[in-house]
mmCIF file of C-alpha atoms (C1' of nucleotides) in Angstrom:
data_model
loop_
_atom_site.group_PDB
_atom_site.id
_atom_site.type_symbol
_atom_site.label_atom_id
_atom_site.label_comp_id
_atom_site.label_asym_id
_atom_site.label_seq_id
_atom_site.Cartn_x
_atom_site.Cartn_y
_atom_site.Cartn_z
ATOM 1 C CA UNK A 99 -50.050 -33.243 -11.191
ATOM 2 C CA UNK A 100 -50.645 -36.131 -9.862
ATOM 3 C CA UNK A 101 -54.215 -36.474 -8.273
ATOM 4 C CA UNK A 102 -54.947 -40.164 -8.878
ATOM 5 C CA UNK A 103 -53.130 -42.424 -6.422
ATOM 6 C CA UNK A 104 -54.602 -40.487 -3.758
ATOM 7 C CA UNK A 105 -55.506 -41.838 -0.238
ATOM 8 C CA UNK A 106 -55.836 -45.436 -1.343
ATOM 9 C CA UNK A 107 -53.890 -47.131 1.940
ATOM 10 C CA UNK A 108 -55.743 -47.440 5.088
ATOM 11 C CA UNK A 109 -54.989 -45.214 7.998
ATOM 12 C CA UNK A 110 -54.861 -45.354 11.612
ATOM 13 C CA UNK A 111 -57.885 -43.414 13.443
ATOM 14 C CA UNK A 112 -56.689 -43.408 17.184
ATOM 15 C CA UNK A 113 -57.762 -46.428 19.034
ATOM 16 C CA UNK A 114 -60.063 -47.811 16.323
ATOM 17 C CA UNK A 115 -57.253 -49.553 14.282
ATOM 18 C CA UNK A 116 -56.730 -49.038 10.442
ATOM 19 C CA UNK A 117 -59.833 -47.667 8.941
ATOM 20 C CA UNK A 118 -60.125 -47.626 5.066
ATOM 21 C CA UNK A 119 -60.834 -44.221 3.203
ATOM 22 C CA UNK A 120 -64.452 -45.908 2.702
ATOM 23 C CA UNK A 121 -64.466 -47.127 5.905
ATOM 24 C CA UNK A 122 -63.384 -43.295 7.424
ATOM 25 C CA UNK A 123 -65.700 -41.962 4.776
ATOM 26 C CA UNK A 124 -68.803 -43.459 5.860
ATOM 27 C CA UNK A 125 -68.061 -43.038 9.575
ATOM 28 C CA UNK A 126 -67.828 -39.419 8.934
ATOM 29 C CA UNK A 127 -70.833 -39.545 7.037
ATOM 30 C CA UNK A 128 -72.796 -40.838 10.081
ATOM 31 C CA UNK A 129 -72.093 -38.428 12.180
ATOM 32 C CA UNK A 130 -71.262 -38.446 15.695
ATOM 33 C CA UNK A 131 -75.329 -37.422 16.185
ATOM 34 C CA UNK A 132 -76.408 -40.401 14.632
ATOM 35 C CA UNK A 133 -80.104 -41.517 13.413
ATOM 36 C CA UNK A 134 -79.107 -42.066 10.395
ATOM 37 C CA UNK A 135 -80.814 -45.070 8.089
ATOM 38 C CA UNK A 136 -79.093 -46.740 5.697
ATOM 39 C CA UNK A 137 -81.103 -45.029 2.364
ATOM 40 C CA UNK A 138 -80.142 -41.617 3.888
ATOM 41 C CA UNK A 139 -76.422 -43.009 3.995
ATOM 42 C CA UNK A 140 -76.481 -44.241 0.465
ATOM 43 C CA UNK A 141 -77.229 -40.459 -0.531
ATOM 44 C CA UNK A 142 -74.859 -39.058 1.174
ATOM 45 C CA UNK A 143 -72.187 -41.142 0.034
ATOM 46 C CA UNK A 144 -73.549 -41.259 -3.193
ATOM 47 C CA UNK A 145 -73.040 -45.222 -3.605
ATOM 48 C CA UNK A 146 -76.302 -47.776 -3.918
ATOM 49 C CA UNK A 147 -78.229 -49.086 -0.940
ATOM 50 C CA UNK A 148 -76.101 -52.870 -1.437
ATOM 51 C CA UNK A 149 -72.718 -50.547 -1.356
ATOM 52 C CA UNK A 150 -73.456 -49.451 2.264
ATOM 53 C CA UNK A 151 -74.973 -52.748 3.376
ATOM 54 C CA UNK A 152 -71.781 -53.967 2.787
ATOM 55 C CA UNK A 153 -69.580 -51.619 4.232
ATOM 56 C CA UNK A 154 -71.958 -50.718 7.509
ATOM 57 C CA UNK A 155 -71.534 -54.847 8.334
ATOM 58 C CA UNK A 156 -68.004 -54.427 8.118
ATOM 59 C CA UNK A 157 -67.986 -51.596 10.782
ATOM 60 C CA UNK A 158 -70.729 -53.194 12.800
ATOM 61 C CA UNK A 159 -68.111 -56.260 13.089
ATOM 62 C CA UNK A 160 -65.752 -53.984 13.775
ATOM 63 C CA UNK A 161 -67.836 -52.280 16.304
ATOM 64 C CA UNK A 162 -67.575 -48.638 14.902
ATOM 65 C CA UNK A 163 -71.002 -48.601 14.962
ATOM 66 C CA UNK A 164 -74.513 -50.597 15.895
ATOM 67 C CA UNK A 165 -77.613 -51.097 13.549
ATOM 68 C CA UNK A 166 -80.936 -50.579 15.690
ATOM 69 C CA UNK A 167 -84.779 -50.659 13.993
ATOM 70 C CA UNK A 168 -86.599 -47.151 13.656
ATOM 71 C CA UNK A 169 -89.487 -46.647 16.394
ATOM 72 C CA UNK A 170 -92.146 -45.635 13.905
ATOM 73 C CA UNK A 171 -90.945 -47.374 10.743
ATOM 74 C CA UNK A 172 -90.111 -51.025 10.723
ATOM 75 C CA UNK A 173 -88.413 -51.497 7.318
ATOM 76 C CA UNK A 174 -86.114 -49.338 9.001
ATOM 77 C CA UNK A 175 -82.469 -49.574 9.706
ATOM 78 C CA UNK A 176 -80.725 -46.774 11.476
ATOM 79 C CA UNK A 177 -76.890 -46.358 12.341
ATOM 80 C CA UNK A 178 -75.542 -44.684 15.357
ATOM 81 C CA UNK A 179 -71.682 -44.782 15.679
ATOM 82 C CA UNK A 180 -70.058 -46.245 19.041
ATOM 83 C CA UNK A 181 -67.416 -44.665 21.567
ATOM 84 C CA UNK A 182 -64.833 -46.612 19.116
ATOM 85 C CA UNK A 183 -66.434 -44.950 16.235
ATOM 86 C CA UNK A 184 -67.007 -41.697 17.699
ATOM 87 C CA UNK A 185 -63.558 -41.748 18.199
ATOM 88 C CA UNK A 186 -62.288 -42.383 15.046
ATOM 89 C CA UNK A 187 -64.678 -39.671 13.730
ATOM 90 C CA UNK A 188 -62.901 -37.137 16.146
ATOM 91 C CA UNK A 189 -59.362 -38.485 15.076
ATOM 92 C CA UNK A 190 -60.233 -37.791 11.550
ATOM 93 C CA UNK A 191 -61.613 -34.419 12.186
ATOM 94 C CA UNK A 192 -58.796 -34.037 13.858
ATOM 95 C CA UNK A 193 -56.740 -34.605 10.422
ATOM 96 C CA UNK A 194 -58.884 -32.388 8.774
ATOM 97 C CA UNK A 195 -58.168 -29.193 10.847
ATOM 98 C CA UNK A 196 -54.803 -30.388 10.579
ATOM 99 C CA UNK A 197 -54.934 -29.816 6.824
ATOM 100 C CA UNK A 198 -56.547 -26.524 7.127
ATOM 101 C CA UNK A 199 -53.771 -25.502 9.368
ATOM 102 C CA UNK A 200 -51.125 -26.091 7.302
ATOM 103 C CA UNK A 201 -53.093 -24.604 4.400
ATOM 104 C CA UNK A 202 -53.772 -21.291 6.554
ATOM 105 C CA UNK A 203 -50.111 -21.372 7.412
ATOM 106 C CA UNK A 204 -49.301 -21.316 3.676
ATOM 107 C CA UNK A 205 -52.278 -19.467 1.838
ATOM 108 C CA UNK A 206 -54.098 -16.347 2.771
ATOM 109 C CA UNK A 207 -58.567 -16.563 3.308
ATOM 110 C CA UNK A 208 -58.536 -14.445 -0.189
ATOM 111 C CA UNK A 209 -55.994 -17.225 -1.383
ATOM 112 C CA UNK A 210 -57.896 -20.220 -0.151
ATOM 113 C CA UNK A 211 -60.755 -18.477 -1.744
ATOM 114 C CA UNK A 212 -59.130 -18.767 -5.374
ATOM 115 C CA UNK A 213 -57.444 -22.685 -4.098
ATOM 116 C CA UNK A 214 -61.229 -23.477 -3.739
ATOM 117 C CA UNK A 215 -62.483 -21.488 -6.944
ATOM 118 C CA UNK A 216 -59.812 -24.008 -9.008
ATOM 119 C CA UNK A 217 -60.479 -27.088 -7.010
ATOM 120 C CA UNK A 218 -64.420 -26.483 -7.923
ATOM 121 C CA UNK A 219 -63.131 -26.167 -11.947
ATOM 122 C CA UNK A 220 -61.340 -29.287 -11.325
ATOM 123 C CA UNK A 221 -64.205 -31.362 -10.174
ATOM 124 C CA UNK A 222 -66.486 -30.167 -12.422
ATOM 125 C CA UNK A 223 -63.938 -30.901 -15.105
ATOM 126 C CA UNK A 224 -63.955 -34.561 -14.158
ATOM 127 C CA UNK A 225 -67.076 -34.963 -14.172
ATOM 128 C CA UNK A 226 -68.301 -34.432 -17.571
ATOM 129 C CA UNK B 50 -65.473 -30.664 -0.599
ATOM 130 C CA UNK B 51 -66.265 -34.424 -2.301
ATOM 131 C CA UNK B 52 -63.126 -34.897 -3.327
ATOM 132 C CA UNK B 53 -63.787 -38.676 -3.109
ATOM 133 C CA UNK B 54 -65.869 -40.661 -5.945
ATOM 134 C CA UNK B 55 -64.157 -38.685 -8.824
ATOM 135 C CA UNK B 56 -62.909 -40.120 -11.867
ATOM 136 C CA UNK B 57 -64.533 -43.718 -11.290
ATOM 137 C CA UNK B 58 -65.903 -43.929 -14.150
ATOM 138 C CA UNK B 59 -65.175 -45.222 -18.168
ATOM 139 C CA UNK B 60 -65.421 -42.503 -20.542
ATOM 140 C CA UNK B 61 -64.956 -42.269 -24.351
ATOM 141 C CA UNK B 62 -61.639 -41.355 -25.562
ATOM 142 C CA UNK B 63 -62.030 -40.792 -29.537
ATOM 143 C CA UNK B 64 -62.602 -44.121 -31.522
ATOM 144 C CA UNK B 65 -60.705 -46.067 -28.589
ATOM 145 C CA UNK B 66 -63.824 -46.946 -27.653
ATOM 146 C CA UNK B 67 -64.672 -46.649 -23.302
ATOM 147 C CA UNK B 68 -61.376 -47.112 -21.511
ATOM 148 C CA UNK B 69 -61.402 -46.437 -17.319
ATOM 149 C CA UNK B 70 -59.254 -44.424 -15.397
ATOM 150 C CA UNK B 71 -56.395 -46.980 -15.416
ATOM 151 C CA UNK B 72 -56.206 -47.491 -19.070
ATOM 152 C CA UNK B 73 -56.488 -44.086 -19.898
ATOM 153 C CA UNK B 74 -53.649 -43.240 -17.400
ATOM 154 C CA UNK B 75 -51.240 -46.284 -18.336
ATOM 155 C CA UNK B 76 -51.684 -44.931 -22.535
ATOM 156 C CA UNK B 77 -50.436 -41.431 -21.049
ATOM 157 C CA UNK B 78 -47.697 -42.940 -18.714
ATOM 158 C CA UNK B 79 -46.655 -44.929 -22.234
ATOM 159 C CA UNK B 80 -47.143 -41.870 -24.166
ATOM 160 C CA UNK B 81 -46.719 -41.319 -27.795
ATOM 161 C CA UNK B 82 -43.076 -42.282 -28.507
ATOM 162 C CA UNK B 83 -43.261 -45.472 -27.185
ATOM 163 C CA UNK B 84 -40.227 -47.568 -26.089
ATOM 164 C CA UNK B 85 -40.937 -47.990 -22.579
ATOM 165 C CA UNK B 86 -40.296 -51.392 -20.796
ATOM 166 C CA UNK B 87 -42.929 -52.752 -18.281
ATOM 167 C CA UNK B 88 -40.649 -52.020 -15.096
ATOM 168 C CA UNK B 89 -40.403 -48.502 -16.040
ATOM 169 C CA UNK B 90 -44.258 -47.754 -16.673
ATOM 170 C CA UNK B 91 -44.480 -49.399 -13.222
ATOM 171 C CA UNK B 92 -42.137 -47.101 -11.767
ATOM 172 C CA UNK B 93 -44.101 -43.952 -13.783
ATOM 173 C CA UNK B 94 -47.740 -45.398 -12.523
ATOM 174 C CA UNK B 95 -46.363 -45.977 -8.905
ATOM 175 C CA UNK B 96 -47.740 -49.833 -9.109
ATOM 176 C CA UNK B 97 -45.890 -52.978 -8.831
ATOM 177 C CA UNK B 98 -44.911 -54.833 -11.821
ATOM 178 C CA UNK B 99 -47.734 -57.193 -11.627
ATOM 179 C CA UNK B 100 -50.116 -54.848 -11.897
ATOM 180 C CA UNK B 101 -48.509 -53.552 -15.089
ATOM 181 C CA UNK B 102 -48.421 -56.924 -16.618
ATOM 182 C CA UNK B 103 -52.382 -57.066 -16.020
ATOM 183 C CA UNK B 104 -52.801 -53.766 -17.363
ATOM 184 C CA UNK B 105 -50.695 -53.632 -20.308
ATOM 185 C CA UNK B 106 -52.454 -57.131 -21.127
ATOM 186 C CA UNK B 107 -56.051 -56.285 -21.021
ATOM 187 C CA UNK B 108 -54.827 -52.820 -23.094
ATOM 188 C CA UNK B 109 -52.532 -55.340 -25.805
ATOM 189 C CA UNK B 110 -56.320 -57.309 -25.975
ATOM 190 C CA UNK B 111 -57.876 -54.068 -27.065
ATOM 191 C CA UNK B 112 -55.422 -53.332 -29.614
ATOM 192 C CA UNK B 113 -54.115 -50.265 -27.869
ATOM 193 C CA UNK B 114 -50.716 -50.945 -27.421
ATOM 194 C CA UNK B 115 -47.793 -53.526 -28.987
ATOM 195 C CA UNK B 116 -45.690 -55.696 -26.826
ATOM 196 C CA UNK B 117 -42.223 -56.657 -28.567
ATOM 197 C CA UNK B 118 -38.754 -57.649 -27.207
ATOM 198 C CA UNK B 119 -36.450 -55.512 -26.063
ATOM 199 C CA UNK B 120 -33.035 -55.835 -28.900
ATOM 200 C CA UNK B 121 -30.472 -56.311 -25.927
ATOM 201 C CA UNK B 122 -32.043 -57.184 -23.260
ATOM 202 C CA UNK B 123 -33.993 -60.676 -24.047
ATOM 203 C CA UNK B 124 -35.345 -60.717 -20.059
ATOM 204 C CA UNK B 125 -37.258 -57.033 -21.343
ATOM 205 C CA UNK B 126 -40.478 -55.694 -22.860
ATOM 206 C CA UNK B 127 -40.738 -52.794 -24.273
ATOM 207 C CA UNK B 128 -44.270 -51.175 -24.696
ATOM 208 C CA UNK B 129 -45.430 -49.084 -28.103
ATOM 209 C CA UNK B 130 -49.320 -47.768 -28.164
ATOM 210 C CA UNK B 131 -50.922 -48.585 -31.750
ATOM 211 C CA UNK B 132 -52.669 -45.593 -34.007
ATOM 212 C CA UNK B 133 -56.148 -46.514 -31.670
ATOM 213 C CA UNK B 134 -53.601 -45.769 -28.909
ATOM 214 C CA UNK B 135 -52.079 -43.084 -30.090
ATOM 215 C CA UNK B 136 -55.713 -41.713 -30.651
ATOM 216 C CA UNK B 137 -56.720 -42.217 -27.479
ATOM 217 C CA UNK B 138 -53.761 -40.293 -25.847
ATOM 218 C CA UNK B 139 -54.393 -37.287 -27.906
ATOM 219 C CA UNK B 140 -57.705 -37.543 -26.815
ATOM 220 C CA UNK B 141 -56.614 -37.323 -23.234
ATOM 221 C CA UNK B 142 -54.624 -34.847 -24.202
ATOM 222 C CA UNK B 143 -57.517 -32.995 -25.526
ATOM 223 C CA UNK B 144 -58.926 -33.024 -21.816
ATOM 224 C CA UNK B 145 -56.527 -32.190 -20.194
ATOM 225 C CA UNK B 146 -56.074 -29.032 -22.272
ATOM 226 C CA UNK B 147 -59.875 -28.126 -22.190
ATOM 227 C CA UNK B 148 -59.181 -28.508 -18.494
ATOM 228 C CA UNK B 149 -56.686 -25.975 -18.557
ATOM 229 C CA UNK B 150 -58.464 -23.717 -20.404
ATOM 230 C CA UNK B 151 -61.236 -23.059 -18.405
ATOM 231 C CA UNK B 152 -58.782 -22.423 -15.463
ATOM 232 C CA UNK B 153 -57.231 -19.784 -17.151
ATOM 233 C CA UNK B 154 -60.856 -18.763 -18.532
ATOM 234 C CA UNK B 155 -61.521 -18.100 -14.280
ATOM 235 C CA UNK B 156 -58.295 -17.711 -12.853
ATOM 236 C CA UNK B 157 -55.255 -15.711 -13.841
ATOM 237 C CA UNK B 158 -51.504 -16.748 -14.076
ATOM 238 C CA UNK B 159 -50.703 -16.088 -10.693
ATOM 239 C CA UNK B 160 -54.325 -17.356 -8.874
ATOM 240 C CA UNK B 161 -52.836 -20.585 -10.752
ATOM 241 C CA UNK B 162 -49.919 -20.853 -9.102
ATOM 242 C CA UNK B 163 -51.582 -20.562 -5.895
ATOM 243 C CA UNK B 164 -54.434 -22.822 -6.789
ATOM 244 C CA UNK B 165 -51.645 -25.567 -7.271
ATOM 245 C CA UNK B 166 -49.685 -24.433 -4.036
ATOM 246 C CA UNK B 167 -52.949 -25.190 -2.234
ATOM 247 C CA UNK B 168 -52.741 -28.191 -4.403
ATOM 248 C CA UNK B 169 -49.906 -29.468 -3.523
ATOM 249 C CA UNK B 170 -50.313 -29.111 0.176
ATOM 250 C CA UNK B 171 -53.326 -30.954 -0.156
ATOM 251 C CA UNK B 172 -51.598 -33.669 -1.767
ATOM 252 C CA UNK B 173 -48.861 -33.460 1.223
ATOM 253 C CA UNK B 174 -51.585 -33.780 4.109
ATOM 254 C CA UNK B 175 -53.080 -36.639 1.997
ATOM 255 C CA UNK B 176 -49.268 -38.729 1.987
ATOM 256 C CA UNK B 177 -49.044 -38.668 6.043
ATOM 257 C "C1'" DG C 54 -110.617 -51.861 3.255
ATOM 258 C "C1'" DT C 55 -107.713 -53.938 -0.191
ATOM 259 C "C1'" DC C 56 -104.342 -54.437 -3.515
ATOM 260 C "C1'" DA C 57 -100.712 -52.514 -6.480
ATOM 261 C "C1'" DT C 58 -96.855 -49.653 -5.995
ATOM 262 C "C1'" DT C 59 -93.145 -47.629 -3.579
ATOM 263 C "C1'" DT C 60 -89.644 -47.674 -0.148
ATOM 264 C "C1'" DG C 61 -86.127 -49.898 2.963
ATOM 265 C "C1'" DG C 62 -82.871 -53.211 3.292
ATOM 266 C "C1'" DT C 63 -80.267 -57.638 2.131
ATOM 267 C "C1'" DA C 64 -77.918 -61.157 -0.712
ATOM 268 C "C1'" DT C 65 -75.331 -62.590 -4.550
ATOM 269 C "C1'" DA C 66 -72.564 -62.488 -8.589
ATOM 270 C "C1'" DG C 67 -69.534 -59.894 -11.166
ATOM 271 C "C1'" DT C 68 -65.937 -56.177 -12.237
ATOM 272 C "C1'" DA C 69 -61.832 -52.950 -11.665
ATOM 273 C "C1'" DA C 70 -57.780 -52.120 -9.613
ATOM 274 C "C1'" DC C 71 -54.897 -53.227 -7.146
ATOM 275 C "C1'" DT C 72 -51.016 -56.137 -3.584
ATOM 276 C "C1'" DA C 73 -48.114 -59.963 -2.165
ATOM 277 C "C1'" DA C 74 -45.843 -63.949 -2.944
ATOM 278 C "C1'" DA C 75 -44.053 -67.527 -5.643
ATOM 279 C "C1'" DC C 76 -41.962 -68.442 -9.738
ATOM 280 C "C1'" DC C 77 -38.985 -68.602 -14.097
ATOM 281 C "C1'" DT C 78 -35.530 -66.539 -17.068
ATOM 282 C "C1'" DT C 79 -31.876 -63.637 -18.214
ATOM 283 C "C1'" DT C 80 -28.203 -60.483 -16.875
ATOM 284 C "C1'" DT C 81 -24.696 -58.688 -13.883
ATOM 285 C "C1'" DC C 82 -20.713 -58.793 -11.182
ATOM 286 C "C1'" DA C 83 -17.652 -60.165 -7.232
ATOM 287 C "C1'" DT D 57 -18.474 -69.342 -12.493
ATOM 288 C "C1'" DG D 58 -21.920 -69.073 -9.483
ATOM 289 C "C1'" DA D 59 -24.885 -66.207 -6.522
ATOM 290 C "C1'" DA D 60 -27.612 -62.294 -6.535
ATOM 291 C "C1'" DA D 61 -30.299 -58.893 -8.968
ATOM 292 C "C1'" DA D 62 -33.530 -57.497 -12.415
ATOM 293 C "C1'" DG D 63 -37.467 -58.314 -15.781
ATOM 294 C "C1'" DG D 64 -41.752 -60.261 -16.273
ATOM 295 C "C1'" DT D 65 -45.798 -63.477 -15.333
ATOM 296 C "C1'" DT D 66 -49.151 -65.968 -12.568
ATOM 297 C "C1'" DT D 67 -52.238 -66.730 -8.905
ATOM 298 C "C1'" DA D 68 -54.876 -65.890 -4.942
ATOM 299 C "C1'" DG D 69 -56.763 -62.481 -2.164
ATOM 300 C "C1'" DT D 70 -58.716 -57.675 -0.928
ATOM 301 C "C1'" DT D 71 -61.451 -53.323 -1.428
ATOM 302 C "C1'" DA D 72 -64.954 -50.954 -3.326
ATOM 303 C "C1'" DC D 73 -68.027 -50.824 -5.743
ATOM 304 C "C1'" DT D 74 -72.637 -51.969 -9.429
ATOM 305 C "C1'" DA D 75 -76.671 -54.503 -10.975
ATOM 306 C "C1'" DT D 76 -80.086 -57.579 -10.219
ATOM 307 C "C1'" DA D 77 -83.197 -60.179 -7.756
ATOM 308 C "C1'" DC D 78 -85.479 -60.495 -3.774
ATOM 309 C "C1'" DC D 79 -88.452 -59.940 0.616
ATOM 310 C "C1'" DA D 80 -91.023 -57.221 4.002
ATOM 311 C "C1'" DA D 81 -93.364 -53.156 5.426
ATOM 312 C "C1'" DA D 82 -95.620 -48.766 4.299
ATOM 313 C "C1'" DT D 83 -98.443 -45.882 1.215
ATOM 314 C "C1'" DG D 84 -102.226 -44.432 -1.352
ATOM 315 C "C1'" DA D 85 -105.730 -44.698 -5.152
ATOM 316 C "C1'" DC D 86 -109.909 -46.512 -5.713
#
DNA sequence: GTCATTTGGTATAGTAACTAAACCTTTTCA
DNA sequence: TGAAAAGGTTTAGTTACTATACCAAATGAC
């Protein structure tokens, strides 16, 4: 099968232009809640601090999202997504329910049970 | 699930020393009989023929593969992987078959064909 | 209280894995 | 026979990182 080549081309996330799978990775990472710093962000995207420096200046340019200090720590960074960014987090929810759809359409729960029981083999087979 | 951040990183294949992801994939696109010209392996690895020529020459550096003309076609390459090649495919190979192995060990014949039905709708939602 | 350590974030250089475009050389074929 | 197609290389640029060095603010052991 062929499982590398995967989601490499950037996508369209309704009016927030072509978003990278980082770029749509991160945003979704954020949240639409926000109040998220940048070390929290690292972890969850499992990538170093100077990874998501770089890519949170790229959607602050972009204005996905805006940088503001923490109130009670000054090191402090933390992210909040935009109306721009919100939306592309809803458009890419959007795709995901759109997957599970189609997968619902095609697979039964006990079904997606064992889909998700080989997909966990899988991973854990790549990663050793 | 994280299906993101997989299979990023080198890994040992045999004596072939670390190869990444793109190595290891061009010496099984190659495979083991050889005799494949550098616009075909493109085609197979669903890059452009420039990427093949960097490729193929950082692999032909490592030893890992031959380079020779094609006999009638003097524009063409063809492509043949060395013994330290060859290793490292049957390596791969190795992996691959360890992978399938603990599928079966946790899922039966027929909760593997729906595990790759889920598979390959996952793939389809991924292409649009 | 102060000073070493830890934590939060940035900056910079380097690498892998590409694409796109320009280019040269053969081969094909109308 | 000459233009177009096909095979391959080169170069410059992009994305998505890591590693390292660095600075400032917070913590906490004494």
């Amino acid at each position: 099968m062929q499982l590398r080549r995967l989601e490499r081309h950037p996508k369209r996330f309704g009016d927030a232009g072509l978003l990278t799978p980082s770029e749509i990775h991160t945003i979704e990472a954020i949240g639409d809640e926000g109040g998220v710093r940048m070390s929290e962000l690292a972890g969850r995207l499992g990538v170093t601090k100077g990874a998501v420096t770089q890519i949170v200046s790229r959607l602050e340019e972009k204005e996905l999202l805006t940088r503001s200090p923490h109130p009670h720590d000054s090191r402090a960074t933390v992210l909040t997504l935009s109306e721009k960014g919100k939306e592309a987090f809803r458009a890419h929810e959007d795709v995901h329910d759109r997957f599970y759809e189609r997968l619902r359409a095609r697979l039964s729960d006990s079904e997606i049970d064992i889909f998700e029981k080989g997909l966990r083999t899988l991973i854990e087979s790549l990663e050793d």
